[in-house]
Short mmCIF file of C-alpha atoms in Angstrom, two decimals:
data_model
loop_
_atom_site.label_atom_id
_atom_site.label_comp_id
_atom_site.label_asym_id
_atom_site.label_seq_id
_atom_site.Cartn_x
_atom_site.Cartn_y
_atom_site.Cartn_z
CA GLU A 458 0.00 0.00 0.00
CA ASP A 459 1.27 3.46 -0.91
CA LYS A 460 2.35 5.50 2.08
CA VAL A 461 3.29 9.15 2.68
CA VAL A 462 4.63 10.17 6.10
CA GLN A 463 5.21 13.73 7.22
CA SER A 464 7.22 14.91 10.19
CA PRO A 465 7.00 16.54 12.55
CA LEU A 466 3.23 16.38 13.12
CA SER A 467 3.34 19.85 14.62
CA LEU A 468 5.91 22.56 15.07
CA VAL A 469 5.88 25.83 17.00
CA VAL A 470 8.59 28.40 16.29
CA HIS A 471 9.15 32.11 16.71
CA GLU A 472 8.80 34.61 13.95
CA GLY A 473 12.05 34.90 12.00
CA ASP A 474 13.11 31.30 12.57
CA THR A 475 13.83 28.88 9.73
CA VAL A 476 11.89 25.62 9.59
CA THR A 477 12.33 22.37 7.68
CA LEU A 478 9.36 20.08 7.08
CA ASN A 479 9.88 16.50 6.02
CA CYS A 480 7.97 14.16 3.75
CA SER A 481 8.96 10.55 3.11
CA TYR A 482 7.15 8.13 0.84
CA GLU A 483 6.86 4.50 -0.13
CA VAL A 484 5.03 4.13 -3.41
CA THR A 485 5.29 2.14 -6.63
CA ASN A 486 5.77 3.97 -9.93
CA PHE A 487 6.49 7.38 -8.46
CA ARG A 488 5.53 10.28 -10.75
CA SER A 489 5.67 13.47 -8.69
CA LEU A 490 5.52 14.94 -5.20
CA LEU A 491 3.43 18.00 -4.42
CA TRP A 492 3.44 20.39 -1.47
CA TYR A 493 0.36 22.35 -0.37
CA LYS A 494 -0.39 24.96 2.30
CA GLN A 495 -3.79 24.67 4.00
CA GLU A 496 -4.93 27.57 6.15
CA LYS A 497 -8.70 27.25 6.42
CA LYS A 498 -10.36 25.00 3.89
CA ALA A 499 -8.65 24.75 0.55
CA PRO A 500 -5.08 23.52 0.07
CA THR A 501 -3.04 26.05 -1.88
CA PHE A 502 -0.51 24.63 -4.32
CA LEU A 503 3.13 25.40 -3.50
CA PHE A 504 5.45 23.13 -5.50
CA MET A 505 5.51 20.07 -7.71
CA LEU A 506 8.74 18.06 -7.77
CA THR A 507 9.58 15.36 -10.26
CA SER A 508 13.38 15.29 -10.45
CA SER A 509 15.95 14.65 -7.74
CA GLY A 510 18.27 17.38 -6.58
CA ILE A 511 16.59 20.30 -8.34
CA GLU A 512 15.50 22.92 -5.84
CA LYS A 513 12.23 24.73 -6.42
CA LYS A 514 12.03 28.17 -4.87
CA SER A 515 9.32 30.75 -4.32
CA GLY A 516 10.25 33.67 -2.11
CA ARG A 517 11.10 32.36 1.34
CA LEU A 518 9.91 28.85 0.53
CA SER A 519 12.00 26.19 -1.16
CA SER A 520 11.74 22.47 -1.66
CA ILE A 521 13.88 19.63 -2.94
CA LEU A 522 13.31 15.96 -3.74
CA ASP A 523 15.58 12.97 -3.18
CA LYS A 524 14.26 10.06 -5.24
CA LYS A 525 16.99 7.72 -4.05
CA GLU A 526 16.20 8.17 -0.36
CA LEU A 527 12.48 8.71 -1.09
CA PHE A 528 11.91 11.99 0.68
CA SER A 529 11.38 15.68 0.20
CA ILE A 530 11.89 18.69 2.42
CA LEU A 531 10.13 22.04 2.49
CA ASN A 532 12.14 24.94 3.91
CA ILE A 533 10.71 28.22 5.07
CA THR A 534 13.18 30.95 6.01
CA ALA A 535 12.50 34.12 8.03
CA THR A 536 9.10 32.78 9.04
CA GLN A 537 6.14 35.12 9.48
CA THR A 538 2.84 34.69 11.32
CA GLY A 539 1.16 34.31 7.93
CA ASP A 540 3.10 31.08 7.43
CA SER A 541 1.04 29.45 10.17
CA ALA A 542 -0.87 26.63 8.46
CA VAL A 543 -0.98 22.91 7.87
CA TYR A 544 1.52 21.88 5.20
CA LEU A 545 0.49 18.85 3.19
CA CYS A 546 2.66 16.59 1.08
CA ALA A 547 1.11 14.39 -1.61
CA VAL A 548 2.51 11.84 -4.06
CA ALA A 549 1.24 10.98 -7.53
CA ILE A 550 2.06 7.70 -9.23
CA PHE A 551 1.89 6.48 -12.81
CA GLY A 552 -1.09 4.33 -13.67
CA ASN A 553 -3.33 5.76 -10.97
CA GLU A 554 -4.87 9.18 -10.94
CA LYS A 555 -5.16 9.64 -7.18
CA LEU A 556 -2.88 11.67 -4.96
CA THR A 557 -1.84 10.00 -1.73
CA PHE A 558 -1.62 12.59 1.05
CA GLY A 559 0.38 12.64 4.22
CA THR A 560 -1.29 13.66 7.46
CA GLY A 561 0.31 17.09 7.33
CA THR A 562 2.52 19.20 9.56
CA ARG A 563 0.80 21.90 11.58
CA LEU A 564 3.13 24.89 11.74
CA THR A 565 2.50 27.68 14.24
CA ILE A 566 4.54 30.88 14.15
CA ILE A 567 4.61 32.87 17.39
CA PRO A 568 5.06 36.65 17.00
CA SER B 1428 -2.62 28.25 -11.89
CA ALA B 1429 -6.06 26.80 -12.60
CA VAL B 1430 -9.16 28.62 -11.40
CA ILE B 1431 -11.61 26.42 -9.52
CA SER B 1432 -14.83 27.67 -7.95
CA GLN B 1433 -17.15 25.71 -5.71
CA LYS B 1434 -20.51 26.32 -4.10
CA PRO B 1435 -21.96 26.43 -1.58
CA SER B 1436 -19.02 27.41 0.61
CA ARG B 1437 -20.79 26.03 3.66
CA ASP B 1438 -24.08 24.53 4.71
CA ILE B 1439 -25.86 23.14 7.73
CA CYS B 1440 -28.20 20.28 6.90
CA GLN B 1441 -30.59 17.98 8.69
CA ARG B 1442 -29.91 14.26 8.77
CA GLY B 1443 -31.67 12.30 6.05
CA THR B 1444 -31.51 15.13 3.52
CA SER B 1445 -29.18 15.50 0.51
CA LEU B 1446 -26.86 18.29 -0.58
CA THR B 1447 -25.44 18.91 -4.05
CA ILE B 1448 -22.11 20.70 -4.36
CA GLN B 1449 -21.15 22.34 -7.63
CA CYS B 1450 -17.67 22.80 -9.03
CA GLN B 1451 -16.59 24.89 -12.00
CA VAL B 1452 -13.04 24.75 -13.39
CA ASP B 1453 -11.25 26.62 -16.14
CA SER B 1454 -10.12 25.13 -19.41
CA GLN B 1455 -6.63 24.21 -18.18
CA VAL B 1456 -8.12 21.34 -16.20
CA THR B 1457 -8.32 17.92 -17.79
CA MET B 1458 -9.18 15.71 -14.84
CA MET B 1459 -11.56 16.46 -11.95
CA PHE B 1460 -11.69 14.85 -8.54
CA TRP B 1461 -13.72 15.03 -5.34
CA TYR B 1462 -12.04 14.79 -1.95
CA ARG B 1463 -13.27 14.71 1.62
CA GLN B 1464 -11.44 15.98 4.66
CA GLN B 1465 -12.92 14.94 7.99
CA PRO B 1466 -12.11 17.00 11.07
CA GLY B 1467 -8.46 16.74 12.05
CA GLN B 1468 -7.61 14.41 9.19
CA SER B 1469 -5.93 14.60 5.83
CA LEU B 1470 -7.58 14.50 2.43
CA THR B 1471 -9.25 11.34 1.15
CA LEU B 1472 -10.17 10.84 -2.48
CA ILE B 1473 -13.86 10.04 -3.00
CA ALA B 1474 -13.88 9.63 -6.77
CA THR B 1475 -12.60 10.75 -10.14
CA ALA B 1476 -15.31 12.58 -12.08
CA ASN B 1477 -15.39 11.31 -15.67
CA GLN B 1478 -16.89 13.42 -18.41
CA GLY B 1479 -20.10 11.92 -19.73
CA SER B 1480 -19.80 8.64 -17.84
CA GLU B 1481 -19.97 7.20 -14.37
CA ALA B 1482 -17.40 8.40 -11.86
CA THR B 1483 -14.62 6.09 -10.67
CA TYR B 1484 -15.03 5.58 -6.93
CA GLU B 1485 -12.36 4.78 -4.38
CA SER B 1486 -12.72 1.93 -1.94
CA GLY B 1487 -15.25 2.79 0.73
CA PHE B 1488 -17.27 5.21 -1.40
CA VAL B 1489 -20.31 4.22 -3.45
CA ILE B 1490 -22.41 5.89 -6.11
CA ASP B 1491 -25.66 5.62 -4.15
CA LYS B 1492 -24.20 7.69 -1.33
CA PHE B 1493 -22.08 10.09 -3.39
CA PRO B 1494 -23.54 10.43 -6.90
CA ILE B 1495 -21.28 12.50 -9.14
CA SER B 1496 -21.96 14.08 -12.48
CA ARG B 1497 -19.63 15.68 -15.01
CA PRO B 1498 -21.72 16.67 -18.01
CA ASN B 1499 -18.89 18.61 -19.65
CA LEU B 1500 -15.16 19.25 -19.26
CA THR B 1501 -15.44 22.17 -16.86
CA PHE B 1502 -18.36 21.35 -14.54
CA SER B 1503 -19.06 18.67 -11.96
CA THR B 1504 -21.42 18.06 -9.08
CA LEU B 1505 -21.15 15.88 -5.99
CA THR B 1506 -24.27 14.96 -4.04
CA VAL B 1507 -24.04 13.77 -0.46
CA SER B 1508 -27.17 11.65 -0.05
CA ASN B 1509 -29.20 10.68 3.00
CA MET B 1510 -26.80 12.56 5.23
CA SER B 1511 -25.83 11.62 8.76
CA PRO B 1512 -23.64 13.51 11.25
CA GLU B 1513 -20.69 11.33 10.13
CA ASP B 1514 -20.84 13.11 6.77
CA SER B 1515 -19.84 16.40 8.40
CA SER B 1516 -16.63 17.28 6.58
CA ILE B 1517 -15.01 19.62 4.15
CA TYR B 1518 -15.67 18.53 0.58
CA LEU B 1519 -13.12 19.65 -1.98
CA CYS B 1520 -13.25 19.72 -5.74
CA SER B 1521 -9.87 19.34 -7.42
CA GLY B 1522 -8.60 19.71 -10.96
CA ARG B 1523 -5.46 18.48 -12.66
CA THR B 1524 -3.99 20.52 -15.49
CA THR B 1525 -2.22 19.43 -18.62
CA GLN B 1526 1.03 20.19 -16.77
CA GLU B 1527 0.09 17.51 -14.24
CA THR B 1528 -0.26 20.05 -11.44
CA GLN B 1529 -3.32 19.61 -9.23
CA TYR B 1530 -5.28 22.47 -7.69
CA PHE B 1531 -8.14 22.61 -5.23
CA GLY B 1532 -11.32 24.60 -5.05
CA PRO B 1533 -12.22 26.68 -1.99
CA GLY B 1534 -14.10 23.78 -0.37
CA THR B 1535 -17.56 23.24 1.06
CA ARG B 1536 -17.83 22.95 4.83
CA LEU B 1537 -20.77 20.70 5.64
CA LEU B 1538 -22.32 20.26 9.07
CA VAL B 1539 -25.03 17.63 9.48
CA LEU B 1540 -27.23 17.88 12.54
#
């Protein structure tokens, strides 16, 4: 059975800190890994990663994939209170249209 | 990014009734999906909405309970039938683009009393 595990489950840091969120996976026929930010209802798309070692960056957020060790990390530098959210990792595989989601990491930024 | 709209944004319903949720996507979307997120949990796929044919349901979800329509490429509905309090969740429409990126609509928060 396909599995996506995120760690930590929750994280509380002070504004300005840097955080690293982890996502490991065990799936067959890996196609891509996606990161989302969920604040209230809808997950907002952050990154899609398909190749190892290529960093994707958007402002203070960045992410990288390691297909050999089967994990990805999401980094947020100089955190702000607006970064408080649940961060979801999901994996897509070939031959099946569904995304398998991890349970998420709840990030809280203290002013 | 793809534009996905969904309505209603929230509703409070009585047990035994049904609610239909509508989802509209833009033309970048090729595939449409319906997800459920129960309180404190991650997202679970209900079904893939297929244009002009029956949806493809995931294990644990059946057409009688969650009938889905997709009459054209950019519109789909999900009905939650004969509701019980256990159906209280956020229901999310999702669309995958030709670039294989998947986006979510704003969600429908459903409370069943």
